[in-house]
CSV table of C-alpha atoms in Angstrom, one decimal:
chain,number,residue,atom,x,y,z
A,15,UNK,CA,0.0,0.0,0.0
A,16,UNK,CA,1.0,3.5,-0.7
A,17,UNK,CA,1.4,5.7,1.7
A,18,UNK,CA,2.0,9.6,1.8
A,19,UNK,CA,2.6,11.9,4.6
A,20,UNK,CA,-0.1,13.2,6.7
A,21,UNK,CA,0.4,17.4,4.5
A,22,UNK,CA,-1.5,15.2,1.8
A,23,UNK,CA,-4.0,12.6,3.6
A,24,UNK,CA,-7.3,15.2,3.0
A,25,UNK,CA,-6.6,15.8,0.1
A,26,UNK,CA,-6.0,12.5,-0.6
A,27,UNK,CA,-9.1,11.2,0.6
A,28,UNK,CA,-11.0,13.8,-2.0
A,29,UNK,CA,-8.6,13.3,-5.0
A,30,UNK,CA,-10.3,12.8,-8.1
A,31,UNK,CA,-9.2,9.9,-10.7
A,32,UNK,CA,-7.8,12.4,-14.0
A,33,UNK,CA,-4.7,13.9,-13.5
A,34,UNK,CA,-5.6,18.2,-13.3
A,35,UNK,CA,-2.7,20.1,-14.1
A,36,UNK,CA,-1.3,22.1,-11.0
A,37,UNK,CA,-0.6,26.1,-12.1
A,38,UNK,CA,1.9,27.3,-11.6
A,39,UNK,CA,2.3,31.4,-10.8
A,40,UNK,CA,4.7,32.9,-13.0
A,41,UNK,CA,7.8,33.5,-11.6
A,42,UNK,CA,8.1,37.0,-12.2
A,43,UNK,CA,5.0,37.8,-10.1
A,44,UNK,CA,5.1,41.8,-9.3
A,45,UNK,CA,4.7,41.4,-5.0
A,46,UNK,CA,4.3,39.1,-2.2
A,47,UNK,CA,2.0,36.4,-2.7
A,48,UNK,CA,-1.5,36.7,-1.4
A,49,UNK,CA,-2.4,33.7,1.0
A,50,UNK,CA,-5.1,33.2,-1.4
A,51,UNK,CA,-3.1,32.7,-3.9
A,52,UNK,CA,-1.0,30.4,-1.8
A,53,UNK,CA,-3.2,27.9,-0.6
A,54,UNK,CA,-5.0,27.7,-4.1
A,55,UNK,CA,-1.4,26.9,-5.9
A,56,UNK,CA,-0.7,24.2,-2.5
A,57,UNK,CA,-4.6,22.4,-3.1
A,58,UNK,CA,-3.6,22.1,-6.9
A,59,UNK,CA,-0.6,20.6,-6.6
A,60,UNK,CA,-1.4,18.4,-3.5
A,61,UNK,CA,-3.7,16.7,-5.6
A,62,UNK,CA,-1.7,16.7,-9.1
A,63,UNK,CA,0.6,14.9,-6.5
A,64,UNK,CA,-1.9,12.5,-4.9
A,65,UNK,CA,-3.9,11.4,-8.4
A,66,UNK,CA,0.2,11.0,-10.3
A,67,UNK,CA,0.9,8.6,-7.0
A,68,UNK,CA,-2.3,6.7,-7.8
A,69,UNK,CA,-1.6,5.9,-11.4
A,70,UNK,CA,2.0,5.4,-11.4
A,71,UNK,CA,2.9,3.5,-8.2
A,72,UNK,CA,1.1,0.1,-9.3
A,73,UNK,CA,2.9,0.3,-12.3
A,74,UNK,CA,6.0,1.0,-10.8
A,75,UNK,CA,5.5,-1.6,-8.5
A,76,UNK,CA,4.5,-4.1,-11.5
A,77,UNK,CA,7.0,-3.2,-13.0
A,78,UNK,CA,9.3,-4.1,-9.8
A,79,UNK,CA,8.1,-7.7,-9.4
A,80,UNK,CA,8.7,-8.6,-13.0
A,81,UNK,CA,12.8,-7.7,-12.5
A,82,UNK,CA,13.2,-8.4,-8.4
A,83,UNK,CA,12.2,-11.6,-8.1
A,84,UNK,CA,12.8,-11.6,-4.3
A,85,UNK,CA,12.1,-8.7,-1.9
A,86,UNK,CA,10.2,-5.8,-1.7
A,87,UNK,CA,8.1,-4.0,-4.5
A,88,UNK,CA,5.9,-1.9,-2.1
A,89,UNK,CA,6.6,1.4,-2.7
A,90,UNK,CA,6.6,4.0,-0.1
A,91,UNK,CA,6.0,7.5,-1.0
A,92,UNK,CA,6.7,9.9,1.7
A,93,UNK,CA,6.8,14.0,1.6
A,94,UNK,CA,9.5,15.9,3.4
A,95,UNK,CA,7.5,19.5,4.1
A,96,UNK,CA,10.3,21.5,5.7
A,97,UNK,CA,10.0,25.1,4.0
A,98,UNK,CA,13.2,26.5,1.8
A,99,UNK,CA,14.8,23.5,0.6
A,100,UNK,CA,15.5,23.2,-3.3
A,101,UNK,CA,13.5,21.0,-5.7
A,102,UNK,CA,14.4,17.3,-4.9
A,103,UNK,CA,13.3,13.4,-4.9
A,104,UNK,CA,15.4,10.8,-4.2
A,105,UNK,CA,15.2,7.1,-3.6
A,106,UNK,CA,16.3,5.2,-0.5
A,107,UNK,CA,15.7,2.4,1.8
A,108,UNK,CA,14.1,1.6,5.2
A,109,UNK,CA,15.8,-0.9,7.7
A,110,UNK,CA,14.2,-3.5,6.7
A,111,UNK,CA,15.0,-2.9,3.1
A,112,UNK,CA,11.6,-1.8,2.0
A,113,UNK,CA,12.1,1.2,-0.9
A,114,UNK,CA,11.2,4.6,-0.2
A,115,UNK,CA,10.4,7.4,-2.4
A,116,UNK,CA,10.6,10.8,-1.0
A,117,UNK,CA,9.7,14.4,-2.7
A,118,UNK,CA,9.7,17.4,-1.1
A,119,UNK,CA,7.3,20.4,-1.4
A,120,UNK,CA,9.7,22.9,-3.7
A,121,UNK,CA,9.6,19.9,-6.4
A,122,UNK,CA,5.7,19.0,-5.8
A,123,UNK,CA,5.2,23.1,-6.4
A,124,UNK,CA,7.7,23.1,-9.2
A,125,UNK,CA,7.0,20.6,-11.8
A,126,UNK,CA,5.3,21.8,-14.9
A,127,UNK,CA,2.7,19.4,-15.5
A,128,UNK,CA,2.0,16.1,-14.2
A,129,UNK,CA,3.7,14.2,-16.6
A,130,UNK,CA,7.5,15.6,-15.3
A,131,UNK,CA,6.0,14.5,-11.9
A,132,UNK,CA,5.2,11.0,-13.1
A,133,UNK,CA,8.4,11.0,-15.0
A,134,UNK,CA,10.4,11.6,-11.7
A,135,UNK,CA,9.1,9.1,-9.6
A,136,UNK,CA,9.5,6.2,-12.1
A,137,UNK,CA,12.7,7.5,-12.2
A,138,UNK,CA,13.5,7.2,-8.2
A,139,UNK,CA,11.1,3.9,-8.6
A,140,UNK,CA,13.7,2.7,-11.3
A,141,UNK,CA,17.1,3.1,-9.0
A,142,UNK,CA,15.0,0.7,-6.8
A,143,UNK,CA,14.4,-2.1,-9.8
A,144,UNK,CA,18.3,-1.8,-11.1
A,145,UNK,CA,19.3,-2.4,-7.0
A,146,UNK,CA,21.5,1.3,-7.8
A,147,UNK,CA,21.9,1.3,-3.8
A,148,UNK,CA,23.0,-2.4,-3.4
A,149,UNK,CA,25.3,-2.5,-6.2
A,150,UNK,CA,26.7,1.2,-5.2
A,151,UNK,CA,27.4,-0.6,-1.8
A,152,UNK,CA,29.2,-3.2,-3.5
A,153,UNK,CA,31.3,-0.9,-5.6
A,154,UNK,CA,32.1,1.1,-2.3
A,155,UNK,CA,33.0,-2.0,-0.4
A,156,UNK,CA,35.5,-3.6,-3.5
A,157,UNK,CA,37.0,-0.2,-4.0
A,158,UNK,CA,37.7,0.1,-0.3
A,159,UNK,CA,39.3,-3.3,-0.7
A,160,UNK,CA,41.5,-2.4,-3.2
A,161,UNK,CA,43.1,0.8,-2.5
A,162,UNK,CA,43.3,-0.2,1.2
A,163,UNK,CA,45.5,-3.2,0.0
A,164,UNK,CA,47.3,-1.0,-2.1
A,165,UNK,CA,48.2,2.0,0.5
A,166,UNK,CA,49.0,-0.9,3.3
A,167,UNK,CA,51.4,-2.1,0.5
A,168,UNK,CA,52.6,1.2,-0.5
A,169,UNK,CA,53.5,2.3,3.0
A,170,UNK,CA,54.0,-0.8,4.7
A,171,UNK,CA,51.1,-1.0,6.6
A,172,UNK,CA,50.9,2.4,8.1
A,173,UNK,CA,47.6,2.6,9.8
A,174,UNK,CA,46.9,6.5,8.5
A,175,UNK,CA,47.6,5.7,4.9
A,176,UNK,CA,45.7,2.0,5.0
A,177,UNK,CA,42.4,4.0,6.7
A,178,UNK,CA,42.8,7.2,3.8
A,179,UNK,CA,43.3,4.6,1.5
A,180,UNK,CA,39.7,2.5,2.7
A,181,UNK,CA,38.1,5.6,2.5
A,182,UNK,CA,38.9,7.3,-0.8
A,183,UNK,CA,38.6,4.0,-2.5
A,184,UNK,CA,35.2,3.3,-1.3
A,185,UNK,CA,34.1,7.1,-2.3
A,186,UNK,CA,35.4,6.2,-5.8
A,187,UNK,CA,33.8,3.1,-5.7
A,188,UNK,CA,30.5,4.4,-5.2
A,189,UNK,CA,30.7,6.9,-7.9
A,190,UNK,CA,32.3,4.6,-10.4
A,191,UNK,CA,28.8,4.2,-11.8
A,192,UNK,CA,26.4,6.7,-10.9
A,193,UNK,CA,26.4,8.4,-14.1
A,194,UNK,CA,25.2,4.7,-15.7
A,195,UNK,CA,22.9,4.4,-12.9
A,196,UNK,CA,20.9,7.4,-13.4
A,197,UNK,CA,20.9,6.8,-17.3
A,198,UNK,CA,19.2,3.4,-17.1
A,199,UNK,CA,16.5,4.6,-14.2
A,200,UNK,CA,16.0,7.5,-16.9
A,201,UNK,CA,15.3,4.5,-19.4
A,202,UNK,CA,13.1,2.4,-16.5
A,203,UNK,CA,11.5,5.4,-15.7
A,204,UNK,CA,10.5,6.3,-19.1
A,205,UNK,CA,8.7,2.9,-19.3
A,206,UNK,CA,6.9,3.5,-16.0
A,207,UNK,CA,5.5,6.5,-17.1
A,208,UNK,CA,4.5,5.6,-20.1
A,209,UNK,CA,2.8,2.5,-18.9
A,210,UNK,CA,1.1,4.6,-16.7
A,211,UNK,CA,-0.6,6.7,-18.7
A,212,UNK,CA,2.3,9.7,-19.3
A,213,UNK,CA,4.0,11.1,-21.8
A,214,UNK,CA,7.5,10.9,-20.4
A,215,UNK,CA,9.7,12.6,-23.2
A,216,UNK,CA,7.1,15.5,-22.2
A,217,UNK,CA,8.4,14.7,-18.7
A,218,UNK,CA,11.6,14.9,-19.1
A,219,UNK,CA,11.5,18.6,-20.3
A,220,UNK,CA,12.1,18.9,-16.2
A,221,UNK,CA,15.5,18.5,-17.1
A,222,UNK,CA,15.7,21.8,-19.3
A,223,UNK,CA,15.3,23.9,-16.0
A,224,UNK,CA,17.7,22.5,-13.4
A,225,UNK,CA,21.4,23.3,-14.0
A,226,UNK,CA,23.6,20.8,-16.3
A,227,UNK,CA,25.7,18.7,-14.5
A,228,UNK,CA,27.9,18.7,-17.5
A,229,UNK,CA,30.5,15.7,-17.6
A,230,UNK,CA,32.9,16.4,-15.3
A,231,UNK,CA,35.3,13.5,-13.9
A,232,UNK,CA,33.6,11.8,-10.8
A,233,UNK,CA,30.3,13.7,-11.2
A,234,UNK,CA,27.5,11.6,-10.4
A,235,UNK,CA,25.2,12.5,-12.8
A,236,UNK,CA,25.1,12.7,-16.9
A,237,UNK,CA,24.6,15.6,-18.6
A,238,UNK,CA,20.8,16.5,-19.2
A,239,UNK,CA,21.3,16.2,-22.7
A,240,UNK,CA,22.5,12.4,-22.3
A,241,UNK,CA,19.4,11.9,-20.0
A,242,UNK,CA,16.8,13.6,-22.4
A,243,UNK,CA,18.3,11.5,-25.5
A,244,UNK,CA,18.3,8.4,-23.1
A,245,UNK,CA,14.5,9.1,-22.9
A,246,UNK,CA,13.5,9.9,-26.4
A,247,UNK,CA,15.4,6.6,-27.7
A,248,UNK,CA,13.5,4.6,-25.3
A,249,UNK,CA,10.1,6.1,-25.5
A,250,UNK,CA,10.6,5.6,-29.6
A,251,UNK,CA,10.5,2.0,-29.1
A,252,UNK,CA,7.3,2.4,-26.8
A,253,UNK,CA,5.3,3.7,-29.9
């Protein structure tokens, strides 16, 4: 079961089936915001949010139990409302390995249209189907492996160097692949939203306002452009 923090619970008891896009105020609004104005732009994105959660999160989780054969496909989706943080939504895991999916409120209020919303959370939903976290943790542990061997035989076993040596080659380890990582969520993602009802290329227009990574050495994510081509090869196919 689905389940979404308690900001969103009224609204979504009342949320209707069809998507309604959330509008957004222009940017360059002359003044403060009335409170008016406020609450009606929270309401319509509150339930942009609840009715994207309803359609893609089955699919997502289908979607789930066709690639993880064993463990846990039940997606929870929570909402971190602290005020002033920038857009984000990542994926994690609980202690007893169940996946989460987090947003916050700047990206719920941010999104253009529902389909970038669906588009990022088959995205997050996606690190959980490739295991990104499990194999990251395996990258960390073998690189940690290797360069601790290699600074214990460098220096003779020097304590300092062996535990500098554990920890920079478990950083690079779990970097090593990142960048793949978020290219094939951006592929698993565009499935999910698709299959759900979204139109994810449309989606993944999200990327065209957030700042480009680029491709610098060690970043750990592509540059949009890789990412939006990633999701217009794939969604081709889905035609």
């Amino acid at each position: 079961m689905t389940r979404i923090s308690l900001l969103f619970l009224t609204l979504f008891l009342s949320a209707c089936a069809a998507v309604a896009p959330a509008p957004r105020l222009p940017q360059d609004t002359a003044g403060p915001l009335t409170e008016t104005q406020i609450q009606r732009r929270a309401d319509a994105a509150a339930r942009q949010f609840v009715a994207v959660v309803e359609q893609v999160e089955p699919v997502a989780e289908a979607e789930c139990r066709k690639v993880r054969l064993r463990g846990p496909c039940d997606f929870q989706i929570v909402v971190d409302d602290r005020p002033g943080q920038a857009p984000n939504a990542f994926h994690t895991l609980d202690r007893q390995g169940r996946p989460i999916i987090a947003f916050n409120l700047a990206l719920i209020l941010n999104v253009d249209n529902a389909d970038e919303l669906a588009f990022v959370m088959g995205h997050e939903a996606a690190h959980h189907i490739g295991g990104h976290i499990e194999r990251a943790q395996r990258n960390a542990t073998l690189g940690s492996e290797l360069f601790g061997r290699a600074a214990a035989t460098i220096t003779g076993g020097d304590s300092g160097a062996i535990e500098a040596g554990l920890e920079l080659g478990a950083a690079l380890g779990r970097r090593s692949f990142t960048k793949d990582f978020e290219l094939e969520a951006d592929a698993i993602g565009t499935v999910i939203a698709h299959r759900a009802g979204f139109d994810p290329v449309r989606g993944a227009e999200f990327f065209a306002r957030i700042p480009d990574p680029g491709n610098r050495f060690l970043g750990t994510h592509p540059p949009n452009s890789a990412r939006i081509e990633t999701v217009r090869r794939v969604a081709r196919r889905l035609k």
